[in-house]
Amino acid sequence: MAGNTRWIGRLGMGAVALTGVLASVGVANASPGAATPTAAVSTHSTVAYDCRTTVQQGFHPVAYSRDFDVSAPTTVTAGTEFDVTLDPTPITAFAQYNQTVTDVQVAYAIPRNAKVKSYSLVGGSGLGQAFTWVEERDGALVVRSSGPFTGGVEFDLPTLALHIKAGKNAGAIVFAPGGGSYVEPGFGWFRYQPILNEWGPFQCFPDPALPAVELARVNVTK
């Protein structure tokens, strides 16, 4: 089952989720006189995260990475509207330390030199009765799913589909992972650790010691 999915259609609505309002994500639309965007290109990226989790009320570092598949045009004309999809690869939590997982989050930075006209969640699998939604937080769009999920069992969060309007100036629109600290995570969940019989957070953000990862880059021309 895909689970119970809710979404917001436009930015500026905070963390409130609305049911049954499907964002208009489809064929890209150009402003009058603007050229049609180039065909969408799919890219695959790996994001290395700086992560931590709790162990007996203290924090312990964890090495972790996530893969993403993104579809976006390579070039658009200033003022053009176009579509982008951001798809995280499926997740299988390590059951020895994550017997039960709740409140899974993945954040995408809101791009500059562009306006997010609307967005929606598409697909997903293995979500059971989880409630899944999008919220705007700390300059990012965050896909969240309530769970619970069972460790060792694969699940796949929905794809985030964006409808974008390019800015008026030439340059680049960069799509990147969100998150800037453990308290503003780019990825994470809350988990039950059976060995220690404790609940605790798994908090991650893109590793600042490594080069920044671009999930996609759209060049904007005049």
mmCIF file of C-alpha atoms in Angstrom:
data_model
loop_
_atom_site.group_PDB
_atom_site.id
_atom_site.type_symbol
_atom_site.label_atom_id
_atom_site.label_comp_id
_atom_site.label_asym_id
_atom_site.label_seq_id
_atom_site.Cartn_x
_atom_site.Cartn_y
_atom_site.Cartn_z
ATOM 1 C CA MET A 1 0.000 0.000 0.000
ATOM 2 C CA ALA A 2 1.140 3.507 -0.670
ATOM 3 C CA GLY A 3 -0.042 4.713 2.728
ATOM 4 C CA ASN A 4 -2.035 7.806 3.582
ATOM 5 C CA THR A 5 -0.559 10.674 1.612
ATOM 6 C CA ARG A 6 -1.258 14.332 2.192
ATOM 7 C CA TRP A 7 0.406 17.269 0.532
ATOM 8 C CA ILE A 8 0.446 21.026 0.182
ATOM 9 C CA GLY A 9 -0.092 22.583 -3.224
ATOM 10 C CA ARG A 10 1.924 25.782 -2.809
ATOM 11 C CA LEU A 11 4.609 27.349 -0.675
ATOM 12 C CA GLY A 12 3.844 29.782 2.109
ATOM 13 C CA MET A 13 1.502 27.469 4.037
ATOM 14 C CA GLY A 14 3.986 26.426 6.738
ATOM 15 C CA ALA A 15 3.712 22.910 8.078
ATOM 16 C CA VAL A 16 -0.047 22.545 7.582
ATOM 17 C CA ALA A 17 -1.009 19.606 5.360
ATOM 18 C CA LEU A 18 -4.140 19.665 3.250
ATOM 19 C CA THR A 19 -5.959 16.566 2.053
ATOM 20 C CA GLY A 20 -7.113 16.079 -1.526
ATOM 21 C CA VAL A 21 -5.470 19.130 -3.136
ATOM 22 C CA LEU A 22 -3.360 17.803 -5.965
ATOM 23 C CA ALA A 23 -0.610 20.153 -7.136
ATOM 24 C CA SER A 24 -0.517 20.826 -10.857
ATOM 25 C CA VAL A 25 2.596 18.954 -11.916
ATOM 26 C CA GLY A 26 2.607 17.888 -15.539
ATOM 27 C CA VAL A 27 3.839 19.204 -18.865
ATOM 28 C CA ALA A 28 6.068 22.253 -18.486
ATOM 29 C CA ASN A 29 4.465 25.558 -19.436
ATOM 30 C CA ALA A 30 6.363 28.469 -20.922
ATOM 31 C CA SER A 31 5.625 32.132 -20.473
ATOM 32 C CA PRO A 32 4.462 33.922 -23.648
ATOM 33 C CA GLY A 33 7.379 34.175 -26.029
ATOM 34 C CA ALA A 34 9.614 31.890 -23.966
ATOM 35 C CA ALA A 35 11.372 28.874 -25.440
ATOM 36 C CA THR A 36 10.316 25.380 -24.417
ATOM 37 C CA PRO A 37 12.596 23.807 -21.788
ATOM 38 C CA THR A 38 14.987 21.125 -22.978
ATOM 39 C CA ALA A 39 13.925 17.516 -22.418
ATOM 40 C CA ALA A 40 14.262 16.267 -18.860
ATOM 41 C CA VAL A 41 17.456 14.403 -18.018
ATOM 42 C CA SER A 42 17.739 11.861 -15.211
ATOM 43 C CA THR A 43 20.700 12.002 -12.828
ATOM 44 C CA HIS A 44 21.750 9.744 -9.961
ATOM 45 C CA SER A 45 23.570 11.188 -6.940
ATOM 46 C CA THR A 46 24.891 9.945 -3.624
ATOM 47 C CA VAL A 47 24.754 12.255 -0.604
ATOM 48 C CA ALA A 48 27.097 11.557 2.302
ATOM 49 C CA TYR A 49 25.603 12.660 5.595
ATOM 50 C CA ASP A 50 27.080 13.621 8.953
ATOM 51 C CA CYS A 51 24.873 11.622 11.343
ATOM 52 C CA ARG A 52 24.468 10.880 15.009
ATOM 53 C CA THR A 53 22.237 8.764 17.185
ATOM 54 C CA THR A 54 21.780 8.307 20.908
ATOM 55 C CA VAL A 55 23.417 5.498 22.855
ATOM 56 C CA GLN A 56 22.594 5.325 26.559
ATOM 57 C CA GLN A 57 21.625 9.022 26.635
ATOM 58 C CA GLY A 58 24.783 10.134 24.811
ATOM 59 C CA PHE A 59 25.360 10.848 21.113
ATOM 60 C CA HIS A 60 27.314 8.501 18.856
ATOM 61 C CA PRO A 61 28.519 9.383 15.280
ATOM 62 C CA VAL A 62 27.237 7.282 12.385
ATOM 63 C CA ALA A 63 28.517 7.067 8.792
ATOM 64 C CA TYR A 64 25.574 7.103 6.384
ATOM 65 C CA SER A 65 24.673 8.028 2.815
ATOM 66 C CA ARG A 66 21.541 8.163 0.660
ATOM 67 C CA ASP A 67 21.037 7.947 -3.112
ATOM 68 C CA PHE A 68 18.670 10.112 -5.150
ATOM 69 C CA ASP A 69 17.345 9.978 -8.716
ATOM 70 C CA VAL A 70 16.349 13.359 -10.124
ATOM 71 C CA SER A 71 14.714 14.355 -13.396
ATOM 72 C CA ALA A 72 15.049 17.947 -14.644
ATOM 73 C CA PRO A 73 15.691 19.849 -17.886
ATOM 74 C CA THR A 74 19.267 20.991 -18.433
ATOM 75 C CA THR A 75 18.356 24.418 -19.840
ATOM 76 C CA VAL A 76 15.352 26.744 -19.633
ATOM 77 C CA THR A 77 14.680 30.313 -20.660
ATOM 78 C CA ALA A 78 14.217 32.947 -17.950
ATOM 79 C CA GLY A 79 10.587 33.044 -16.813
ATOM 80 C CA THR A 80 9.819 29.545 -18.092
ATOM 81 C CA GLU A 81 7.839 27.047 -16.021
ATOM 82 C CA PHE A 82 9.085 23.475 -15.858
ATOM 83 C CA ASP A 83 8.905 20.272 -13.794
ATOM 84 C CA VAL A 84 11.427 18.489 -11.586
ATOM 85 C CA THR A 85 11.122 15.191 -9.706
ATOM 86 C CA LEU A 86 13.271 14.226 -6.705
ATOM 87 C CA ASP A 87 13.160 10.535 -5.849
ATOM 88 C CA PRO A 88 14.997 9.041 -2.850
ATOM 89 C CA THR A 89 15.992 5.413 -3.267
ATOM 90 C CA PRO A 90 14.277 2.793 -1.043
ATOM 91 C CA ILE A 91 15.250 2.485 2.614
ATOM 92 C CA THR A 92 15.974 -0.622 4.676
ATOM 93 C CA ALA A 93 16.814 0.269 8.275
ATOM 94 C CA PHE A 94 19.401 -1.993 9.941
ATOM 95 C CA ALA A 95 17.153 -4.080 12.185
ATOM 96 C CA GLN A 96 19.749 -4.782 14.877
ATOM 97 C CA TYR A 97 19.729 -1.115 15.872
ATOM 98 C CA ASN A 98 16.416 -0.017 14.357
ATOM 99 C CA GLN A 99 13.731 -2.533 15.277
ATOM 100 C CA THR A 100 11.013 0.078 14.750
ATOM 101 C CA VAL A 101 11.361 3.358 12.850
ATOM 102 C CA THR A 102 9.000 6.351 12.983
ATOM 103 C CA ASP A 103 8.917 9.939 11.664
ATOM 104 C CA VAL A 104 11.194 9.462 8.652
ATOM 105 C CA GLN A 105 12.282 12.774 7.099
ATOM 106 C CA VAL A 106 14.145 13.800 3.962
ATOM 107 C CA ALA A 107 14.749 17.466 3.128
ATOM 108 C CA TYR A 108 15.377 19.210 -0.181
ATOM 109 C CA ALA A 109 16.723 22.766 -0.298
ATOM 110 C CA ILE A 110 14.362 25.283 -1.906
ATOM 111 C CA PRO A 111 16.289 26.510 -4.966
ATOM 112 C CA ARG A 112 17.288 30.116 -5.570
ATOM 113 C CA ASN A 113 16.675 32.057 -8.786
ATOM 114 C CA ALA A 114 13.324 30.296 -9.063
ATOM 115 C CA LYS A 115 9.852 30.078 -7.564
ATOM 116 C CA VAL A 116 8.243 26.826 -6.513
ATOM 117 C CA LYS A 117 4.765 27.202 -7.979
ATOM 118 C CA SER A 118 3.417 23.917 -6.618
ATOM 119 C CA TYR A 119 4.444 20.477 -5.494
ATOM 120 C CA SER A 120 3.034 17.026 -4.793
ATOM 121 C CA LEU A 121 3.972 13.545 -3.635
ATOM 122 C CA VAL A 122 3.951 10.740 -6.193
ATOM 123 C CA GLY A 123 4.242 6.985 -5.677
ATOM 124 C CA GLY A 124 6.012 5.364 -2.759
ATOM 125 C CA SER A 125 5.727 1.779 -1.542
ATOM 126 C CA GLY A 126 5.826 -0.296 1.613
ATOM 127 C CA LEU A 127 4.384 2.601 3.613
ATOM 128 C CA GLY A 128 1.496 0.644 5.120
ATOM 129 C CA GLN A 129 -0.756 2.964 7.106
ATOM 130 C CA ALA A 130 1.896 5.673 7.451
ATOM 131 C CA PHE A 131 0.754 9.271 7.050
ATOM 132 C CA THR A 132 3.067 11.070 4.591
ATOM 133 C CA TRP A 133 3.173 14.805 3.960
ATOM 134 C CA VAL A 134 5.329 17.790 2.931
ATOM 135 C CA GLU A 135 6.244 20.747 5.097
ATOM 136 C CA GLU A 136 8.255 23.902 4.519
ATOM 137 C CA ARG A 137 11.035 24.264 7.097
ATOM 138 C CA ASP A 138 14.358 26.097 7.380
ATOM 139 C CA GLY A 139 14.542 26.925 3.667
ATOM 140 C CA ALA A 140 13.698 23.378 2.637
ATOM 141 C CA LEU A 141 10.798 21.204 1.574
ATOM 142 C CA VAL A 142 10.703 18.224 3.917
ATOM 143 C CA VAL A 143 8.969 14.964 3.056
ATOM 144 C CA ARG A 144 7.893 13.262 6.291
ATOM 145 C CA SER A 145 6.308 9.880 6.902
ATOM 146 C CA SER A 146 4.941 8.860 10.282
ATOM 147 C CA GLY A 147 5.589 5.138 10.084
ATOM 148 C CA PRO A 148 5.873 2.888 11.929
ATOM 149 C CA PHE A 149 8.280 0.896 9.765
ATOM 150 C CA THR A 150 9.884 -2.414 10.673
ATOM 151 C CA GLY A 151 13.665 -2.684 10.640
ATOM 152 C CA GLY A 152 14.995 -4.924 7.878
ATOM 153 C CA VAL A 153 11.900 -4.393 5.714
ATOM 154 C CA GLU A 154 12.276 -2.122 2.666
ATOM 155 C CA PHE A 155 10.049 0.908 2.174
ATOM 156 C CA ASP A 156 10.176 3.688 -0.389
ATOM 157 C CA LEU A 157 9.232 7.305 0.335
ATOM 158 C CA PRO A 158 7.239 9.102 -2.381
ATOM 159 C CA THR A 159 8.881 11.177 -5.084
ATOM 160 C CA LEU A 160 8.643 14.934 -4.579
ATOM 161 C CA ALA A 161 7.348 16.487 -7.814
ATOM 162 C CA LEU A 162 7.953 20.229 -8.217
ATOM 163 C CA HIS A 163 6.518 22.732 -10.667
ATOM 164 C CA ILE A 164 9.049 25.565 -10.963
ATOM 165 C CA LYS A 165 9.149 28.996 -12.551
ATOM 166 C CA ALA A 166 12.614 30.206 -13.477
ATOM 167 C CA GLY A 167 13.657 33.673 -12.369
ATOM 168 C CA LYS A 168 14.099 36.652 -14.670
ATOM 169 C CA ASN A 169 17.889 36.539 -14.685
ATOM 170 C CA ALA A 170 20.298 34.205 -16.431
ATOM 171 C CA GLY A 171 22.231 31.843 -14.193
ATOM 172 C CA ALA A 172 21.577 28.436 -12.662
ATOM 173 C CA ILE A 173 18.883 26.826 -10.557
ATOM 174 C CA VAL A 174 20.511 24.251 -8.286
ATOM 175 C CA PHE A 175 18.567 21.468 -6.616
ATOM 176 C CA ALA A 176 20.365 20.144 -3.554
ATOM 177 C CA PRO A 177 19.759 18.150 -0.390
ATOM 178 C CA GLY A 178 18.451 20.169 2.533
ATOM 179 C CA GLY A 179 19.495 20.322 6.153
ATOM 180 C CA GLY A 180 22.205 22.308 7.883
ATOM 181 C CA SER A 181 22.685 20.720 11.309
ATOM 182 C CA TYR A 182 21.532 17.922 13.581
ATOM 183 C CA VAL A 183 18.665 20.120 14.790
ATOM 184 C CA GLU A 184 17.802 21.095 11.188
ATOM 185 C CA PRO A 185 18.270 17.616 9.695
ATOM 186 C CA GLY A 186 18.361 16.749 6.039
ATOM 187 C CA PHE A 187 17.525 13.135 6.754
ATOM 188 C CA GLY A 188 16.618 11.064 9.772
ATOM 189 C CA TRP A 189 14.097 9.182 11.859
ATOM 190 C CA PHE A 190 13.191 8.151 15.394
ATOM 191 C CA ARG A 191 13.972 4.546 16.259
ATOM 192 C CA TYR A 192 13.682 1.827 18.868
ATOM 193 C CA GLN A 193 17.026 0.181 19.652
ATOM 194 C CA PRO A 194 16.240 -3.312 21.024
ATOM 195 C CA ILE A 195 19.689 -4.113 22.435
ATOM 196 C CA LEU A 196 19.601 -1.158 24.809
ATOM 197 C CA ASN A 197 15.802 -1.068 24.999
ATOM 198 C CA GLU A 198 15.656 2.641 24.188
ATOM 199 C CA TRP A 199 14.092 5.096 21.766
ATOM 200 C CA GLY A 200 16.224 7.821 20.229
ATOM 201 C CA PRO A 201 16.754 10.022 17.170
ATOM 202 C CA PHE A 202 18.846 9.352 14.078
ATOM 203 C CA GLN A 203 19.799 12.844 12.832
ATOM 204 C CA CYS A 204 21.716 13.635 9.628
ATOM 205 C CA PHE A 205 22.702 16.598 7.471
ATOM 206 C CA PRO A 206 24.941 16.794 4.374
ATOM 207 C CA ASP A 207 28.547 16.345 5.509
ATOM 208 C CA PRO A 208 30.105 19.850 5.498
ATOM 209 C CA ALA A 209 33.611 18.354 5.293
ATOM 210 C CA LEU A 210 32.886 17.073 1.764
ATOM 211 C CA PRO A 211 32.154 18.981 -1.484
ATOM 212 C CA ALA A 212 28.506 20.033 -1.724
ATOM 213 C CA VAL A 213 26.385 17.669 -3.795
ATOM 214 C CA GLU A 214 24.092 19.015 -6.518
ATOM 215 C CA LEU A 215 21.153 16.736 -7.261
ATOM 216 C CA ALA A 216 20.455 18.669 -10.481
ATOM 217 C CA ARG A 217 21.476 21.937 -12.147
ATOM 218 C CA VAL A 218 19.203 23.802 -14.576
ATOM 219 C CA ASN A 219 20.869 26.521 -16.599
ATOM 220 C CA VAL A 220 18.764 29.625 -17.179
ATOM 221 C CA THR A 221 19.282 31.657 -20.336
ATOM 222 C CA LYS A 222 17.821 34.991 -21.388
#
